[in-house]
Amino acid sequence: MADNCSGLQGFLLFHSFGGGTGSGFASLLMERLSVDYSKKCKLEFAVYPAPQVATAVVEPYNAVLTTHTTLEHTDCAFMVDNEALFDICRNAWTWSAHPTRT
């Protein structure tokens, strides 16, 4: 798909650091993009796990491994943590039911 673009500027990647597809596949994808499109910009938007809202005991380990892998393959990273996102939802939006942390 990228090869068909006439004016490709770069890539935006949205993923999580806590585990699963968001951390493992994103790391692999960023490595491949660095090899295949080394001169193109790669911007990363990542959700970092917070201990208060962790759903798996291995989230900190996944986050460390993903951070190590993606550090050398991104040009700029924008990071937010899970707890901050929950707080934004709870405080900024007026919903009748607040989001749950599951």
Short mmCIF file of C-alpha atoms in Angstrom, two decimals:
data_model
loop_
_atom_site.label_atom_id
_atom_site.label_comp_id
_atom_site.label_asym_id
_atom_site.label_seq_id
_atom_site.Cartn_x
_atom_site.Cartn_y
_atom_site.Cartn_z
CA MET A 1 0.00 0.00 0.00
CA ALA A 2 2.81 2.41 0.86
CA ASP A 3 4.58 1.64 -2.41
CA ASN A 4 1.57 2.96 -4.34
CA CYS A 5 1.76 6.39 -2.64
CA SER A 6 3.26 9.15 -4.76
CA GLY A 7 4.17 11.44 -1.85
CA LEU A 8 4.64 9.27 1.21
CA GLN A 9 5.81 11.43 4.12
CA GLY A 10 5.94 8.89 6.92
CA PHE A 11 3.97 6.64 9.24
CA LEU A 12 1.75 7.16 12.29
CA LEU A 13 1.65 4.20 14.67
CA PHE A 14 -0.93 3.86 17.45
CA HIS A 15 -0.40 1.02 19.93
CA SER A 16 -0.14 -0.02 23.55
CA PHE A 17 2.94 -1.02 25.51
CA GLY A 18 1.19 -3.37 27.93
CA GLY A 19 1.20 -6.54 25.88
CA GLY A 20 -0.62 -8.52 23.28
CA THR A 21 -0.79 -7.38 19.68
CA GLY A 22 -0.23 -3.74 20.61
CA SER A 23 3.27 -4.26 21.88
CA GLY A 24 4.58 -7.32 20.06
CA PHE A 25 3.28 -6.68 16.57
CA ALA A 26 3.96 -2.94 16.77
CA SER A 27 7.60 -3.63 17.65
CA LEU A 28 7.97 -5.96 14.69
CA LEU A 29 6.19 -3.53 12.37
CA MET A 30 8.42 -0.64 13.43
CA GLU A 31 11.53 -2.73 12.83
CA ARG A 32 10.32 -3.63 9.33
CA LEU A 33 9.42 -0.02 8.55
CA SER A 34 12.91 1.04 9.62
CA VAL A 35 14.44 -1.48 7.24
CA ASP A 36 12.12 -0.88 4.28
CA TYR A 37 11.52 2.88 4.69
CA SER A 38 14.54 4.09 6.63
CA LYS A 39 14.29 7.69 5.39
CA LYS A 40 10.59 8.12 6.22
CA CYS A 41 9.39 9.66 9.47
CA LYS A 42 7.79 7.37 12.06
CA LEU A 43 5.59 8.98 14.73
CA GLU A 44 4.44 6.79 17.59
CA PHE A 45 1.35 7.33 19.76
CA ALA A 46 1.53 4.87 22.62
CA VAL A 47 -0.52 4.00 25.69
CA TYR A 48 1.75 3.07 28.59
CA PRO A 49 0.42 0.75 31.31
CA ALA A 50 -0.27 2.15 34.77
CA PRO A 51 0.00 -0.10 37.84
CA GLN A 52 -3.35 1.06 39.23
CA VAL A 53 -5.26 -0.10 36.16
CA ALA A 54 -3.13 -3.09 35.12
CA THR A 55 -5.10 -6.06 33.85
CA ALA A 56 -2.14 -8.45 33.62
CA VAL A 57 0.80 -9.07 35.89
CA VAL A 58 3.22 -9.06 32.93
CA GLU A 59 2.36 -5.55 31.69
CA PRO A 60 5.49 -3.94 33.21
CA TYR A 61 7.73 -6.56 31.57
CA ASN A 62 6.02 -6.14 28.20
CA ALA A 63 6.38 -2.37 28.50
CA VAL A 64 10.12 -2.58 29.19
CA LEU A 65 10.72 -4.94 26.27
CA THR A 66 8.60 -2.88 23.89
CA THR A 67 10.27 0.36 24.99
CA HIS A 68 13.69 -1.13 24.33
CA THR A 69 12.69 -2.36 20.88
CA THR A 70 10.82 0.73 19.67
CA LEU A 71 13.27 3.28 21.08
CA GLU A 72 15.64 2.99 18.15
CA HIS A 73 12.93 2.76 15.47
CA THR A 74 10.82 5.86 16.11
CA ASP A 75 11.52 9.50 15.34
CA CYS A 76 9.07 10.93 17.87
CA ALA A 77 6.88 9.29 20.50
CA PHE A 78 3.78 10.69 22.20
CA MET A 79 2.95 8.69 25.30
CA VAL A 80 0.02 8.66 27.70
CA ASP A 81 -0.65 6.25 30.51
CA ASN A 82 -3.79 4.21 31.01
CA GLU A 83 -4.72 5.86 34.27
CA ALA A 84 -4.51 9.34 32.74
CA LEU A 85 -6.88 8.28 29.96
CA PHE A 86 -9.36 6.94 32.50
CA ASP A 87 -9.12 10.19 34.49
CA ILE A 88 -9.74 12.26 31.37
CA CYS A 89 -12.80 10.21 30.55
CA ARG A 90 -14.11 10.41 34.09
CA ASN A 91 -13.49 14.14 34.62
CA ALA A 92 -14.02 15.70 31.20
CA TRP A 93 -17.06 13.83 29.95
CA THR A 94 -20.41 13.86 31.64
CA TRP A 95 -21.65 10.33 31.32
CA SER A 96 -24.31 8.72 33.39
CA ALA A 97 -22.03 5.71 33.89
CA HIS A 98 -18.31 6.11 34.48
CA PRO A 99 -15.83 3.83 32.69
CA THR A 100 -14.75 0.79 34.64
CA ARG A 101 -11.19 -0.37 35.05
CA THR A 102 -11.30 -4.00 33.97
#
